Each structure stands twice: as C-alpha cells, then as structure tokens.
Amino acid sequence: MSSLTPAVIKNFPVDNPKARIFESKKNGLVTAVYVVERYNLLDRRSGKYRRVTVTIGRIVDNTYYTMEDYHSLFKRDGSARTALSEEVKRPVARLRPTVRTRGKSKSINRSCIKNLPEGNNITLARSKDRLYVIKREYYVDENGKRKDNKHYLGQVVNNRFYTTHEYKEKFSKGVRMKRKALAGKNRQQAVTEEML
C-alpha cells in the first residue's frame, strides 16, 4: 500500500474515481510512483476475468503529471529536461540512417581503393585482417520494422577491390597469390620473352 494519499499530491485527478497510486519498488526501495487505472475485463476464450492496469500519469516531488507532460518535462532517468533556447536548433532526423557495422573502420580512405563500386548503400567492414565490401538492401517486413539484407560483393587487398569470384581465383588463405596463378603468370612471361 502506498504511503502517499491523493490529498497531499498537487494536481491529482480527484474527479477520476478509478485513479490509484502505485509505487514501483526494486529491492525494497521505491524507484517511481505512478497513477494507474485498473479494470477487470472478461476474457471470452477462458471465461475468466483478468486485471488490466493502465498508467495515466506519474508523481514527481508530490506533483501529478500526465504521461505526456512527464515525457515533455523529464528524461527517461527521471532528471529534468533543460529547455532549449530559440537559437539552438533541434537535430533534424536523417533521411538515411547511419549504418554502424561491427568492425567498421572510419579511417579507411575510399578514394585510395581501386575498382571500388560506388553507391549509397555500400559499406566497408573489417574482420580481423580482411576488409570486406558489403552492399545493404533495406526493406520493411510484415510487422512494419525496417530491416536490411547484406550482400558481400568482395574484398579489398593491397588497396584494390576484388569481387568474390576474382578473390577465389587469385588468392588463397592468408591473402597470398595462388601458386597456380603465379605459375601461369611466369609461363606467360617466359613465352613473351622467347617471342622477343
């Protein structure tokens, strides 16, 4: 039972007979005080009543605030919001959100990479010693949530972009040229030298 009473709370909705004070506790300490309405609704499937609680406001320093007022005046942690002056502009929402990939490096200079494909949704992601080039395609699922698909286009080796197919042909594990490719290259050089 709450130690607070509606008489000591400023702006308490006295005209609402269903308004009740509810204290949220953690480890025996009161962390927040809410004003709630409780309803007993009949569940048609089970035929039993179930209790539904609706939060209509919050109490801070013995003053009642509706949830809209509370969110406009206080932050999530309960500290007061500071009013912005007219000179300070609120940040505008970005048209395309920033994509943060684990292992993404901001120090990579894209202009130094040869044959790098261009596009808005192409990102670089580092995994240990390898640098991958990824294309992201965004879509909205059936629940209305924004999601993305990653398509690995290839890797960057010695500041040059190789597609996945090219990389498999030219390199083995450890980013070394395949012996077969090197042997073929040496044969071609020998043939051109004989022709000269």
CSV table of C-alpha atoms in Angstrom, one decimal:
chain,number,residue,atom,x,y,z
A,1,MET,CA,0.0,0.0,0.0
A,2,SER,CA,1.3,3.5,-0.9
A,3,SER,CA,2.2,5.9,1.9
A,4,LEU,CA,1.1,8.8,-0.4
A,5,THR,CA,-2.5,10.0,-0.4
A,6,PRO,CA,-4.3,12.0,-3.1
A,7,ALA,CA,-4.8,14.8,-0.6
A,8,VAL,CA,-1.1,15.6,-0.4
A,9,ILE,CA,-0.4,15.4,-4.1
A,10,LYS,CA,-0.7,18.5,-6.2
A,11,ASN,CA,-2.9,18.3,-9.4
A,12,PHE,CA,-4.1,14.8,-8.5
A,13,PRO,CA,-7.1,13.8,-10.7
A,14,VAL,CA,-9.7,13.7,-7.9
A,15,ASP,CA,-12.6,13.7,-10.4
A,16,ASN,CA,-11.4,10.2,-11.6
A,17,PRO,CA,-12.7,7.6,-9.2
A,18,LYS,CA,-10.5,4.8,-10.7
A,19,ALA,CA,-7.2,6.7,-10.3
A,20,ARG,CA,-4.9,4.8,-7.8
A,21,ILE,CA,-1.4,5.5,-6.6
A,22,PHE,CA,1.1,2.7,-7.4
A,23,GLU,CA,4.7,2.6,-6.1
A,24,SER,CA,7.2,0.7,-8.3
A,25,LYS,CA,9.8,-0.9,-6.0
A,26,LYS,CA,13.2,-2.5,-6.5
A,27,ASN,CA,15.0,-4.3,-3.7
A,28,GLY,CA,12.5,-2.8,-1.2
A,29,LEU,CA,13.1,0.8,-2.4
A,30,VAL,CA,10.6,3.0,-4.2
A,31,THR,CA,12.0,3.8,-7.7
A,32,ALA,CA,8.9,5.5,-9.2
A,33,VAL,CA,5.4,6.5,-8.3
A,34,TYR,CA,2.6,6.1,-10.9
A,35,VAL,CA,-1.1,6.9,-11.1
A,36,VAL,CA,-2.9,4.0,-12.7
A,37,GLU,CA,-6.4,2.8,-13.5
A,38,ARG,CA,-7.4,-0.8,-13.1
A,39,TYR,CA,-10.1,-2.7,-15.0
A,40,ASN,CA,-11.4,-6.2,-14.7
A,41,LEU,CA,-12.0,-7.5,-18.2
A,42,LEU,CA,-13.8,-10.7,-19.2
A,43,ASP,CA,-11.7,-13.0,-21.4
A,44,ARG,CA,-14.1,-14.6,-23.8
A,45,ARG,CA,-11.9,-17.6,-24.6
A,46,SER,CA,-11.3,-18.7,-21.0
A,47,GLY,CA,-14.4,-17.2,-19.5
A,48,LYS,CA,-12.4,-15.7,-16.6
A,49,TYR,CA,-11.8,-12.1,-15.6
A,50,ARG,CA,-8.3,-10.6,-15.9
A,51,ARG,CA,-7.0,-7.4,-14.4
A,52,VAL,CA,-5.7,-4.8,-16.8
A,53,THR,CA,-3.7,-1.8,-15.5
A,54,VAL,CA,-3.4,1.4,-17.5
A,55,THR,CA,-0.8,4.1,-16.5
A,56,ILE,CA,-2.3,7.5,-16.8
A,57,GLY,CA,0.3,9.6,-15.0
A,58,ARG,CA,3.4,9.9,-12.8
A,59,ILE,CA,4.1,11.6,-9.5
A,60,VAL,CA,7.4,13.6,-9.0
A,61,ASP,CA,8.0,15.6,-5.9
A,62,ASN,CA,4.4,15.3,-4.8
A,63,THR,CA,3.1,16.7,-8.1
A,64,TYR,CA,1.0,14.7,-10.5
A,65,TYR,CA,1.9,14.9,-14.3
A,66,THR,CA,0.1,13.2,-17.1
A,67,MET,CA,2.3,10.9,-19.1
A,68,GLU,CA,2.5,13.5,-22.0
A,69,ASP,CA,3.6,16.2,-19.5
A,70,TYR,CA,6.1,13.9,-17.8
A,71,HIS,CA,7.8,12.9,-21.1
A,72,SER,CA,8.0,16.6,-22.2
A,73,LEU,CA,9.5,17.7,-18.8
A,74,PHE,CA,11.6,14.8,-17.7
A,75,LYS,CA,14.1,12.4,-19.3
A,76,ARG,CA,14.0,8.6,-19.1
A,77,ASP,CA,16.2,8.5,-16.0
A,78,GLY,CA,13.9,11.0,-14.2
A,79,SER,CA,16.1,14.1,-14.4
A,80,ALA,CA,14.6,17.3,-15.6
A,81,ARG,CA,14.9,18.3,-19.3
A,82,THR,CA,16.7,21.6,-19.9
A,83,ALA,CA,14.7,24.0,-22.1
A,84,LEU,CA,16.4,24.8,-25.5
A,85,SER,CA,16.8,28.4,-26.4
A,86,GLU,CA,15.4,29.6,-29.7
A,87,GLU,CA,18.9,30.0,-31.1
A,88,VAL,CA,19.7,26.2,-30.6
A,89,LYS,CA,18.0,24.1,-33.3
A,90,ARG,CA,16.9,20.6,-32.6
A,91,PRO,CA,18.6,17.9,-34.7
A,92,VAL,CA,16.8,17.1,-37.8
A,93,ALA,CA,16.1,13.4,-38.4
A,94,ARG,CA,18.4,12.0,-41.1
A,95,LEU,CA,16.8,10.9,-44.4
A,96,ARG,CA,19.0,7.8,-44.4
A,97,PRO,CA,20.1,6.5,-41.0
A,98,THR,CA,23.7,5.9,-40.3
A,99,VAL,CA,24.7,2.2,-40.6
A,100,ARG,CA,27.0,1.1,-37.9
A,101,THR,CA,28.7,-2.2,-38.7
A,102,ARG,CA,30.8,-4.1,-36.2
A,103,GLY,CA,34.4,-3.8,-37.2
A,104,LYS,CA,33.7,-0.8,-39.5
A,105,SER,CA,36.7,1.5,-39.7
A,106,LYS,CA,36.3,5.2,-40.3
A,107,SER,CA,40.0,5.7,-41.1
A,108,ILE,CA,39.7,3.9,-44.5
A,109,ASN,CA,40.2,6.3,-47.4
A,110,ARG,CA,37.8,5.1,-50.1
A,111,SER,CA,39.5,7.2,-52.8
A,112,CYS,CA,42.7,5.1,-52.5
A,113,ILE,CA,40.9,1.8,-53.3
A,114,LYS,CA,41.0,0.9,-57.0
A,115,ASN,CA,37.8,-0.5,-58.7
A,116,LEU,CA,35.7,0.1,-55.6
A,117,PRO,CA,32.0,0.0,-56.6
A,118,GLU,CA,30.0,3.2,-55.9
A,119,GLY,CA,26.6,3.6,-54.3
A,120,ASN,CA,24.9,4.9,-51.2
A,121,ASN,CA,24.4,1.5,-49.5
A,122,ILE,CA,28.0,0.2,-50.0
A,123,THR,CA,30.0,-0.1,-46.8
A,124,LEU,CA,33.3,-1.4,-45.7
A,125,ALA,CA,33.6,-3.9,-42.8
A,126,ARG,CA,36.8,-5.2,-41.3
A,127,SER,CA,37.0,-8.7,-39.8
A,128,LYS,CA,40.5,-9.4,-38.4
A,129,ASP,CA,42.9,-8.8,-41.3
A,130,ARG,CA,40.3,-8.8,-44.0
A,131,LEU,CA,38.4,-5.8,-45.4
A,132,TYR,CA,35.0,-6.7,-47.0
A,133,VAL,CA,32.8,-4.7,-49.3
A,134,ILE,CA,29.1,-5.1,-48.5
A,135,LYS,CA,26.0,-3.8,-50.2
A,136,ARG,CA,23.0,-3.4,-48.0
A,137,GLU,CA,19.4,-3.6,-49.3
A,138,TYR,CA,16.7,-2.2,-47.0
A,139,TYR,CA,13.2,-3.4,-46.7
A,140,VAL,CA,10.2,-3.3,-44.4
A,141,ASP,CA,8.9,-6.6,-43.1
A,142,GLU,CA,5.3,-7.7,-42.5
A,143,ASN,CA,5.4,-6.2,-38.9
A,144,GLY,CA,6.4,-2.8,-40.3
A,145,LYS,CA,10.0,-3.0,-39.0
A,146,ARG,CA,12.9,-1.7,-41.1
A,147,LYS,CA,15.5,-4.5,-41.9
A,148,ASP,CA,18.4,-5.0,-44.2
A,149,ASN,CA,20.0,-7.7,-46.3
A,150,LYS,CA,23.8,-7.9,-46.6
A,151,HIS,CA,25.3,-8.9,-49.9
A,152,TYR,CA,29.1,-9.5,-49.9
A,153,LEU,CA,30.5,-8.1,-53.1
A,154,GLY,CA,34.1,-8.9,-52.5
A,155,GLN,CA,37.3,-8.0,-50.6
A,156,VAL,CA,40.0,-5.3,-50.6
A,157,VAL,CA,43.6,-6.5,-50.9
A,158,ASN,CA,46.5,-4.1,-51.2
A,159,ASN,CA,44.2,-1.1,-51.9
A,160,ARG,CA,42.4,-2.9,-54.8
A,161,PHE,CA,38.9,-4.3,-54.8
A,162,TYR,CA,38.4,-7.9,-56.0
A,163,THR,CA,34.9,-9.5,-56.5
A,164,THR,CA,34.3,-12.7,-54.6
A,165,HIS,CA,34.9,-14.7,-57.8
A,166,GLU,CA,38.2,-12.9,-58.6
A,167,TYR,CA,39.3,-13.3,-55.0
A,168,LYS,CA,38.7,-17.1,-55.0
A,169,GLU,CA,40.7,-17.4,-58.3
A,170,LYS,CA,43.7,-15.3,-57.3
A,171,PHE,CA,44.1,-15.7,-53.6
A,172,SER,CA,44.3,-18.5,-51.0
A,173,LYS,CA,44.0,-18.2,-47.2
A,174,GLY,CA,46.3,-15.7,-45.7
A,175,VAL,CA,45.9,-13.3,-48.7
A,176,ARG,CA,48.7,-14.9,-50.8
A,177,MET,CA,48.5,-15.3,-54.5
A,178,LYS,CA,47.7,-18.9,-55.5
A,179,ARG,CA,50.7,-20.8,-56.8
A,180,LYS,CA,48.7,-21.9,-59.9
A,181,ALA,CA,48.0,-18.3,-60.8
A,182,LEU,CA,51.7,-17.3,-60.3
A,183,ALA,CA,52.9,-20.3,-62.3
A,184,GLY,CA,50.6,-19.3,-65.2
A,185,LYS,CA,51.9,-15.8,-65.0
A,186,ASN,CA,55.5,-17.0,-65.1
A,187,ARG,CA,54.7,-19.2,-68.1
A,188,GLN,CA,53.2,-16.2,-70.0
A,189,GLN,CA,56.3,-14.1,-69.2
A,190,ALA,CA,58.6,-16.9,-70.5
A,191,VAL,CA,56.6,-17.2,-73.8
A,192,THR,CA,56.7,-13.4,-74.4
A,193,GLU,CA,60.4,-13.4,-73.7
A,194,GLU,CA,61.0,-16.2,-76.2
A,195,MET,CA,58.9,-14.4,-78.9
A,196,LEU,CA,61.1,-11.3,-78.4
